[in-house]
Short mmCIF file of C-alpha atoms and ligand atoms in Angstrom, two decimals:
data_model
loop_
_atom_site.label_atom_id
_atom_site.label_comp_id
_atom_site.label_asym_id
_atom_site.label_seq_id
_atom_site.Cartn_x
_atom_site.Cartn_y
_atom_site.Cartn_z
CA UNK A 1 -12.38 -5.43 82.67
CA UNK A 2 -15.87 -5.86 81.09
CA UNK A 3 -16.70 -9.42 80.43
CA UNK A 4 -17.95 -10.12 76.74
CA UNK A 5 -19.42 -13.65 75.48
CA UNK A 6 -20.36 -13.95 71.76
CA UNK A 7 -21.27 -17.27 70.64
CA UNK A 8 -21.07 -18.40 66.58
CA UNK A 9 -23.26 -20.38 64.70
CA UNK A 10 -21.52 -23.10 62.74
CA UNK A 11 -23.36 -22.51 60.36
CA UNK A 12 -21.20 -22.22 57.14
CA UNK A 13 -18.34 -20.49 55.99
CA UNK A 14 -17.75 -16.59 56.97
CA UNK A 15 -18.64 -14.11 53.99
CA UNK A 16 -17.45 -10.11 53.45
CA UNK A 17 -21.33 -9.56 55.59
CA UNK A 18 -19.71 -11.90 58.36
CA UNK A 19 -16.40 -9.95 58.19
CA UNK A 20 -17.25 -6.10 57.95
CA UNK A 21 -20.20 -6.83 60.22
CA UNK A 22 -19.71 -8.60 63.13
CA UNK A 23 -15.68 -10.12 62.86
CA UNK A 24 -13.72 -7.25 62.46
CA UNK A 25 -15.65 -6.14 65.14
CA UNK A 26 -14.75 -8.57 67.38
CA UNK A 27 -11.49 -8.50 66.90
CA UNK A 28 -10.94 -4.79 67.70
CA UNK A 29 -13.25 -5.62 71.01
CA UNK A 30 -10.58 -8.57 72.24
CA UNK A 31 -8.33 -5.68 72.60
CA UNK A 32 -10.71 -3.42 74.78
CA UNK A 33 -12.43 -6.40 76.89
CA UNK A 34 -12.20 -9.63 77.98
CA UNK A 35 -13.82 -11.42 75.41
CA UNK A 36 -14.79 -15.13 75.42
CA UNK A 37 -15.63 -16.11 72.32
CA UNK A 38 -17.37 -19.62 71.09
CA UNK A 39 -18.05 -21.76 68.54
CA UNK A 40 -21.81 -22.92 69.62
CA UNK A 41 -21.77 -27.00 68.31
CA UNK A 42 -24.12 -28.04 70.79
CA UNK A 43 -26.30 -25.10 69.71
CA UNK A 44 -26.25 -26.88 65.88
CA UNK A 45 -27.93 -30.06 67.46
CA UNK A 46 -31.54 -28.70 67.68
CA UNK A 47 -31.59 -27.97 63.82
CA UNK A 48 -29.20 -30.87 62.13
CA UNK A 49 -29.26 -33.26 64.31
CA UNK A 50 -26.91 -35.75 62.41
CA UNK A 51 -23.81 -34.46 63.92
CA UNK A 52 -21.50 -35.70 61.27
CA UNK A 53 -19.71 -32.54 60.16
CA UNK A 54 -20.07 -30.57 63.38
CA UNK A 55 -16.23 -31.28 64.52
CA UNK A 56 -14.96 -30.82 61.16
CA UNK A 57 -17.20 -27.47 60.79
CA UNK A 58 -15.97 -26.34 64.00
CA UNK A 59 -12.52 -26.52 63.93
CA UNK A 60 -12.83 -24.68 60.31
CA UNK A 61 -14.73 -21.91 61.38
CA UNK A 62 -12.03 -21.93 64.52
CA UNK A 63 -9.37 -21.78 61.92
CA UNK A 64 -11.46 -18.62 59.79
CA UNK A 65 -11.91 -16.43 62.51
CA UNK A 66 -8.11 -17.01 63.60
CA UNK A 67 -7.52 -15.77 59.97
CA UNK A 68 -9.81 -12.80 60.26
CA UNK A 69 -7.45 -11.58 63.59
CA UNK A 70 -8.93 -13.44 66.86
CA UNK A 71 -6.53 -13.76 68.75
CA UNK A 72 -6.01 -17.03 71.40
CA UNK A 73 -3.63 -14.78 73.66
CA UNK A 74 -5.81 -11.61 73.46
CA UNK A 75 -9.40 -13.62 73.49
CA UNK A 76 -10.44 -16.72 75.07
CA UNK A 77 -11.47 -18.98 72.32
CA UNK A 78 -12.98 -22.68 72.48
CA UNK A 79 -15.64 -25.02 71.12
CA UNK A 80 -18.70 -24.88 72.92
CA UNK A 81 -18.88 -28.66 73.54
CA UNK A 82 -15.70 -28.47 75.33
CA UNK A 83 -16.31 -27.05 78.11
CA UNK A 84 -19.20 -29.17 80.09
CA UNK A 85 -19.72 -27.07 82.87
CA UNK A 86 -22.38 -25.26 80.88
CA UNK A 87 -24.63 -28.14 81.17
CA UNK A 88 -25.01 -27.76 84.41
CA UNK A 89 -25.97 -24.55 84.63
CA UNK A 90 -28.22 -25.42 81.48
CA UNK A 91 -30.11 -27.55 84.04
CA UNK A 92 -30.12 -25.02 86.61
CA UNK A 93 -31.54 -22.43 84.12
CA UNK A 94 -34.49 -25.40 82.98
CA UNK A 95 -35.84 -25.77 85.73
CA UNK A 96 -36.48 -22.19 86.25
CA UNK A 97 -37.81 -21.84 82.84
CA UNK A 98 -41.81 -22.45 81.82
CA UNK A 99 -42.98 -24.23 79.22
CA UNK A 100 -45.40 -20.86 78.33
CA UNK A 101 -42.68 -18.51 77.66
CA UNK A 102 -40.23 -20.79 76.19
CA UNK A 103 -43.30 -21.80 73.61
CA UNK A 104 -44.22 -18.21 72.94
CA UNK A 105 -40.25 -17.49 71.09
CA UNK A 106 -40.29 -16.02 67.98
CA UNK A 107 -37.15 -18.47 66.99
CA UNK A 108 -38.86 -21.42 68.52
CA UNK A 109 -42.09 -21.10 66.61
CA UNK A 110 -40.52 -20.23 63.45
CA UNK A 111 -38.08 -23.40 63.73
CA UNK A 112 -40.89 -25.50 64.93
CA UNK A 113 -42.30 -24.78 61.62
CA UNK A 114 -39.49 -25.32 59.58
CA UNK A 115 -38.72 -29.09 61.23
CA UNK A 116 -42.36 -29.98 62.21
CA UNK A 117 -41.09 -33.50 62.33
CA UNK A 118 -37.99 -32.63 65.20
CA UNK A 119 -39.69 -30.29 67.28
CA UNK A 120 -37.22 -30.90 70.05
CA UNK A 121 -37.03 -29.84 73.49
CA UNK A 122 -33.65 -28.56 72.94
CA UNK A 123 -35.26 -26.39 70.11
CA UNK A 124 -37.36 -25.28 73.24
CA UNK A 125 -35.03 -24.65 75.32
CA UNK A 126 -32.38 -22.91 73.22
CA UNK A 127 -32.93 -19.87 75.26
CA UNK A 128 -31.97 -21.02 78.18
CA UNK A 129 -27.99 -23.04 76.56
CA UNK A 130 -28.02 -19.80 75.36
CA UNK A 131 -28.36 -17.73 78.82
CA UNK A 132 -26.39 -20.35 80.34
CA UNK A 133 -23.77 -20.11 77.50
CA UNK A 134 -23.23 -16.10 78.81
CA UNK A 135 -23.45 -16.24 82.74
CA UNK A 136 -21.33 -19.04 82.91
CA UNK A 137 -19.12 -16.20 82.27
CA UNK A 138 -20.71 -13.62 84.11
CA UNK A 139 -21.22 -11.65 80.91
CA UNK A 140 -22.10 -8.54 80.72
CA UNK A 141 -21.79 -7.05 77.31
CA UNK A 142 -23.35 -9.57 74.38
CA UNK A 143 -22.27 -8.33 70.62
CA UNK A 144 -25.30 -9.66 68.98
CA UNK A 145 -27.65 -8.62 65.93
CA UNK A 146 -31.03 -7.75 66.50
CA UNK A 147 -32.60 -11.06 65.69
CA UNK A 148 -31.19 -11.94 69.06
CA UNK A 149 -33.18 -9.78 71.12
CA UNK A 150 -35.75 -12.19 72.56
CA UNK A 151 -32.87 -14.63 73.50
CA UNK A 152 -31.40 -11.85 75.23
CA UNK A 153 -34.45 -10.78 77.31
CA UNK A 154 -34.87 -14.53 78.05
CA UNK A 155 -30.65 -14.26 79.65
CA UNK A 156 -31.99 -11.38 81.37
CA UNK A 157 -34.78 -12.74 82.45
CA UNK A 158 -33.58 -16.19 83.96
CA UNK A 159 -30.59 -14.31 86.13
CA UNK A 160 -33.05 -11.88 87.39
CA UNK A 161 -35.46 -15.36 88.40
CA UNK A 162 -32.30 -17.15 89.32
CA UNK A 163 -31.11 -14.00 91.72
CA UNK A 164 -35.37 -13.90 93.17
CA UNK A 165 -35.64 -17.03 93.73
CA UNK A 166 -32.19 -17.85 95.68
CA UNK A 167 -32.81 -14.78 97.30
CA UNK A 168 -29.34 -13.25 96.09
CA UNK A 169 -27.45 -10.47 93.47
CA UNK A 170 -25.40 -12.98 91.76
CA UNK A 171 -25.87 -12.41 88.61
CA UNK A 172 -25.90 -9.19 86.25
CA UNK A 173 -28.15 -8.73 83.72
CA UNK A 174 -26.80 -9.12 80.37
CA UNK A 175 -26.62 -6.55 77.89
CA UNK A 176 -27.34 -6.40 74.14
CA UNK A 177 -24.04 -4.94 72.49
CA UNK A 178 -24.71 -3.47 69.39
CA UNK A 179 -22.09 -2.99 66.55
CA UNK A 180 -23.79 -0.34 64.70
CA UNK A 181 -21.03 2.01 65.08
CA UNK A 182 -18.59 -0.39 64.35
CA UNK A 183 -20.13 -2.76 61.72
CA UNK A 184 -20.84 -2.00 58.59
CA UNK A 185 -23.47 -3.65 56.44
CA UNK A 186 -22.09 -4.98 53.70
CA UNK A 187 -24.85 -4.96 50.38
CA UNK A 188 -25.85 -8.10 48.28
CA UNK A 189 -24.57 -7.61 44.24
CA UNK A 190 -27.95 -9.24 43.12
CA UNK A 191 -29.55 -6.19 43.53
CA UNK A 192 -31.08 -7.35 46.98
CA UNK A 193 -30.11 -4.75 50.23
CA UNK A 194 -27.75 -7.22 52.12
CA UNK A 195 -25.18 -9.99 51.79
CA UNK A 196 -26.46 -13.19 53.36
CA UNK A 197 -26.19 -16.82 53.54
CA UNK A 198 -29.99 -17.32 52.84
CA UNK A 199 -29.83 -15.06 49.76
CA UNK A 200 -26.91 -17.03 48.38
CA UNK A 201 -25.32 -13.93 46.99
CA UNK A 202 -22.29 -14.09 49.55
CA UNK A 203 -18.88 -13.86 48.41
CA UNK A 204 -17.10 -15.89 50.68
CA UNK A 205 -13.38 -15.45 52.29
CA UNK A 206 -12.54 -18.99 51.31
CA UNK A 207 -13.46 -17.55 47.53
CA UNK A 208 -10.50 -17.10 45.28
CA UNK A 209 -9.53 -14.32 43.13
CA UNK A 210 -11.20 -15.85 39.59
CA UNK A 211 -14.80 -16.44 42.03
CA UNK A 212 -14.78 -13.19 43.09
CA UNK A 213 -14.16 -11.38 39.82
CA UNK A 214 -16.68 -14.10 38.67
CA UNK A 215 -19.31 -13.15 41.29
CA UNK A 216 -18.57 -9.17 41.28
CA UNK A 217 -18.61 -9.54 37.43
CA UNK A 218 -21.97 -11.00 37.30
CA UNK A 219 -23.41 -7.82 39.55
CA UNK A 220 -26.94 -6.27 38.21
CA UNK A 221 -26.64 -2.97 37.14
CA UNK A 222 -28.36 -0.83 34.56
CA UNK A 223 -27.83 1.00 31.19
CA UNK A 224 -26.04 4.16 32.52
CA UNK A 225 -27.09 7.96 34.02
CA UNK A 226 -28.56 9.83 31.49
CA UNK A 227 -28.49 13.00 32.89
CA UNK A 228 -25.54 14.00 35.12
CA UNK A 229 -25.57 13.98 38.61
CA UNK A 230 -28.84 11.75 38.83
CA UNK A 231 -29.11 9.68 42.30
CA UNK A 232 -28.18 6.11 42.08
CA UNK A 233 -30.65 3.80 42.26
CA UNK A 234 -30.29 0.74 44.23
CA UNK A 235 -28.53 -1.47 42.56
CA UNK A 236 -25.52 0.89 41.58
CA UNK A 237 -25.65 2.31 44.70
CA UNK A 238 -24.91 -1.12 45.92
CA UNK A 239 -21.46 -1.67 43.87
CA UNK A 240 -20.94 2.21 45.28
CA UNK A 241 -21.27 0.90 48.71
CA UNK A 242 -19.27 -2.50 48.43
CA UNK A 243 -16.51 0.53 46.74
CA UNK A 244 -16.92 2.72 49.59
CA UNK A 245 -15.79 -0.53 52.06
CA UNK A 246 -13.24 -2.07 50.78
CA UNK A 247 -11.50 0.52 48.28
CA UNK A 248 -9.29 3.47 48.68
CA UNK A 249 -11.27 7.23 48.88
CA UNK A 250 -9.53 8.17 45.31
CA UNK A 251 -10.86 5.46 43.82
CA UNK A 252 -14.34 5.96 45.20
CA UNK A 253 -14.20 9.34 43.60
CA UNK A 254 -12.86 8.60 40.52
CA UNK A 255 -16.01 6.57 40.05
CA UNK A 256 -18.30 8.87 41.19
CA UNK A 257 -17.04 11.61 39.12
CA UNK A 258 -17.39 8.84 36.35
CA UNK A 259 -20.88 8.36 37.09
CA UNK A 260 -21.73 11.60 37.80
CA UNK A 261 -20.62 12.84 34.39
CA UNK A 262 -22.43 9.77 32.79
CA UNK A 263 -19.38 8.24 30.99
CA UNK A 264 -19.11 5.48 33.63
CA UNK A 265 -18.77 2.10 32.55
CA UNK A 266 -19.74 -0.42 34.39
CA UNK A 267 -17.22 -3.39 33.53
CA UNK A 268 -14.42 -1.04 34.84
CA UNK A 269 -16.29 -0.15 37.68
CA UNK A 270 -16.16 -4.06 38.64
CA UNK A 271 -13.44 -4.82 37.45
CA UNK A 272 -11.50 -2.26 40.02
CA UNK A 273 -13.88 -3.89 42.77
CA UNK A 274 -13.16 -7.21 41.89
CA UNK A 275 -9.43 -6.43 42.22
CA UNK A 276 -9.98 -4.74 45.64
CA UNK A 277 -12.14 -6.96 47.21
CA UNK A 278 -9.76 -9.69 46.34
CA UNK A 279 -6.60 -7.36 47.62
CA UNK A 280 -8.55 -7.51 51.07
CA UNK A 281 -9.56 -11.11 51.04
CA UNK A 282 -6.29 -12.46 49.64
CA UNK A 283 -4.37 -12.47 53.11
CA UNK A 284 -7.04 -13.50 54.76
CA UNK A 285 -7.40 -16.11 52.69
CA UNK A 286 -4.14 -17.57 52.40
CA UNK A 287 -3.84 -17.36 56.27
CA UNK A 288 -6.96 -19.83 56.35
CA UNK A 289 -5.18 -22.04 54.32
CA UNK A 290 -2.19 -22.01 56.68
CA UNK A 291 -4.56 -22.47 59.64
CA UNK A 292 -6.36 -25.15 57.98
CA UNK A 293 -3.53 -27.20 57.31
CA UNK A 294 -2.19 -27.45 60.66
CA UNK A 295 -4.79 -29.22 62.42
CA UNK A 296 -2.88 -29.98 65.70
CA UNK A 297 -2.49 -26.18 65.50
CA UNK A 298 -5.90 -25.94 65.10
CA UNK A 299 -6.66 -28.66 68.20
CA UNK A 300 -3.72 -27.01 70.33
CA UNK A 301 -5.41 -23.44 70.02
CA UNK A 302 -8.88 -24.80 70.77
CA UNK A 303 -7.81 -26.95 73.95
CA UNK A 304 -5.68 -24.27 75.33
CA UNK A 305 -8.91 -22.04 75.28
CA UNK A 306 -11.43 -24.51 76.43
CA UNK A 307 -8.96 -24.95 79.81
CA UNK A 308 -8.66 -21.30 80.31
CA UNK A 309 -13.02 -21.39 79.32
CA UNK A 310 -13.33 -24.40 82.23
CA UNK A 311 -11.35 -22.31 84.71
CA UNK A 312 -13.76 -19.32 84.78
CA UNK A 313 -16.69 -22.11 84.45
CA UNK A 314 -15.59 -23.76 87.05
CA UNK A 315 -15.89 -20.96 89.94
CA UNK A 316 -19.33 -20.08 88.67
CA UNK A 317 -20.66 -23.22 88.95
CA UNK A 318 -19.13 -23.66 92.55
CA UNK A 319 -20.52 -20.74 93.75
CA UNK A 320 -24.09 -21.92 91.94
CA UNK A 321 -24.02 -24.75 94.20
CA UNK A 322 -23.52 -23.13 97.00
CA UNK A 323 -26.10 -20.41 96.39
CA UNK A 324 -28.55 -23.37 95.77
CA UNK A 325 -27.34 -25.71 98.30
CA UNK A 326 -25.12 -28.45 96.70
CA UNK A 327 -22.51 -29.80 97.91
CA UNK A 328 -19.61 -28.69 96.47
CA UNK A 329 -18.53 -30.40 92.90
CA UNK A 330 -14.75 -30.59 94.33
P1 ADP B 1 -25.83 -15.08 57.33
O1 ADP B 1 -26.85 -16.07 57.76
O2 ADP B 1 -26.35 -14.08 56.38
O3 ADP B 1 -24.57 -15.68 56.86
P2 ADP B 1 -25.71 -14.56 60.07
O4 ADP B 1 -27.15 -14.26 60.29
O5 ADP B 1 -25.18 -15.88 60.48
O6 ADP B 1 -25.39 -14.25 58.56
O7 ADP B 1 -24.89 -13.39 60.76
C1 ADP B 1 -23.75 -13.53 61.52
C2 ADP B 1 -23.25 -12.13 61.81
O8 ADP B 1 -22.83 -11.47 60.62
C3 ADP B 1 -24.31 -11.23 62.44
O9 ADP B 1 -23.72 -10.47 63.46
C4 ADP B 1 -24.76 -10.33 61.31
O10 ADP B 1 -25.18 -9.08 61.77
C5 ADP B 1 -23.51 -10.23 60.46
N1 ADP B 1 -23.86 -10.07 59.04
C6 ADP B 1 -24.36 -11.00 58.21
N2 ADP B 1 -24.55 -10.51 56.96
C7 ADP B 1 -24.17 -9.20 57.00
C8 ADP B 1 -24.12 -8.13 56.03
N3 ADP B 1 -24.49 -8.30 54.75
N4 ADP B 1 -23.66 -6.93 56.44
C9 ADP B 1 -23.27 -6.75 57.72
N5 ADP B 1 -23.30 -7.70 58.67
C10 ADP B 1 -23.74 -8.92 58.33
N1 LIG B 2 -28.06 -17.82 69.29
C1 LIG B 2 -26.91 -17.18 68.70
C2 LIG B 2 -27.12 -17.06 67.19
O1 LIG B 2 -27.93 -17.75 66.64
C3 LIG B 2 -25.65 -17.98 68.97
C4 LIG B 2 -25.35 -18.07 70.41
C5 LIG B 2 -25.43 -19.17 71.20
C6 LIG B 2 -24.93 -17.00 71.24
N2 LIG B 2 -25.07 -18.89 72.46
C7 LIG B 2 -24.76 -17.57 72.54
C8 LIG B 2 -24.68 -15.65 71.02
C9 LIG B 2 -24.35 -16.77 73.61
C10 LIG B 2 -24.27 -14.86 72.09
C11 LIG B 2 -24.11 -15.44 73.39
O2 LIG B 2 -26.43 -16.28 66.55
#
């Protein structure tokens, strides 16, 4: 079976963008591959150095992507900082890697001007934790969004340098695995194209129902068709879209014939969506909860997959030795 290695970003808590674009994803893929999936807290050091929440972050993110349907027996699923062995391939992969093309990132440069102040070699050599992170594995297939692209040329490229310069065909070159036909972008109710963190219009699966009516209510739209069957413009299109996702097809009608007719109102419109969106989220929500509050649950689930995690790790770093000339690390 393919091998597939996604690693997460702790960076905050999982919104309906997070969920209909990448989770659900993932957790339909657990059932087709093997999937080893990560929570990336070393990753977090190069921007926020101060590690103080990372633990606490991790194990809650753990505990919201066990809500959304990851599943411990199905996947392999551990904290990133658990499993050690990566570091040593990390160093393997650094010393193959020049100081030219690590500089020349996109992600590098742009952080390096965000945090002038901690321009950090591990901010420089991201792209390598990161390759090391998938062919620790022996990855093949990476679910990723674009803005990962130059990482993954950079995986590709240090297993092709690793394989020339040992003089062997260890390891593969790891794909890009793109979700577009499972994903689905999920659109910001402010009017702007997408949900996202950065635009703060995200409505969050930790968000109860009176937030999301709150947040849905709030949603920009205009004064009403005038003329019937006009296009939407972007912003209704928008609560159309969100409709489209998380509703039933009658209901999406009913609207549109609404609109289309010009005798749509708008508070109904979001009030239904309000109701829907929450009808989704509300399971998923209270099994957070129940996650959440059983921390050695929580700790149980995350050692169990950092052991089955080493055990993989393990082998591959044996067999880097060898191919490089180490003694063995048993
Ligand atoms: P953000 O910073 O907006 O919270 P991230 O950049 O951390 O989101 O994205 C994590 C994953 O969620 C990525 O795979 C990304 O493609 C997906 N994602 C984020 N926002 C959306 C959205 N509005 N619609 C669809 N997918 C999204
Ligand atoms: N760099 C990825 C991101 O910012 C996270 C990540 C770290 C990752 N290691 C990985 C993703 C390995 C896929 C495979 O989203």
């Amino acid at each position: 079976m393919e091998i597939v290695v996604s690693g997460i970003r702790p960076t905050g808590n999982l919104h309906l963008g997070n969920y209909f674009g990448a989770v659900r994803a993932f957790v339909q893929m657990q059932r087709e591959y093997d999937c080893r999936f990560f929570i990336a807290d070393w990753h977090s050091l190069t921007t926020h150095p101060h590690p103080d929440n990372i633990v606490r972050n991790a194990y809650t993110i753990l505990a919201e992507y066990l809500a959304c349907g990851l599943d411990p027996e199905q996947a392999t699923i551990y904290i990133q900082s658990d499993v050690p062995e990566v570091l040593e391939l990390y160093l393997y992969l650094n010393m193959n890697a020049y100081l030219g093309e690590l500089e020349r990132t996109t992600s590098f440069k742009e952080k390096a001007r965000q945090q002038p102040d901690n321009v950090n070699a591990g901010l420089l050599t991201y792209p390598a934790l990161m390759a090391a992170d998938i062919l620790l594995h022996k990855g093949v297939k990476v679910p990723v969004g674009k803005d990962q692209e130059q990482n993954m040329e950079m995986a590709r490229k240090f297993a092709r340098r690793f394989n020339t310069i040992y003089g062997v065909d260890y390891f593969a070159e790891p794909q890009s695995y793109s979700l577009a036909g499972k994903a689905v972008k999920v659109p910001g109710l402010d009017g702007s194209g997408k949900m996202g963190k950065s635009d703060g219009n995200c409505i969050y699966l930790m968000d109860d129902e009176k937030t999301i009516s709150k947040k849905v209510m709030k949603a920009v739209t205009d004064s009403g068709p005038t003329e019937p069957n006009s296009e939407k413009p972007d912003v209704i299109q928008n609560l159309f879209t969100f409709m489209e996702i998380v509703s039933t097809p009658e209901v999406y009608q009913h609207f549109d014939e609404l609109y289309n007719n010009c005798s749509i109102r708008y508070g109904d419109m979001k009030k239904q969506l309000a109701a829907d969106i929450n009808a989704y989220a509300a399971p998923i929500r209270e099994r957070i909860a129940e996650f959440s509050a059983d921390q050695d649950q929580l700790r149980r689930i995350a050692r169990q997959g950092a052991e089955r995690a080493r055990e993989h790790a393990a082998k591959t770093i044996e067999e880097v030795r060898r191919i490089i000339g180490f003694r063995s690390g048993k």
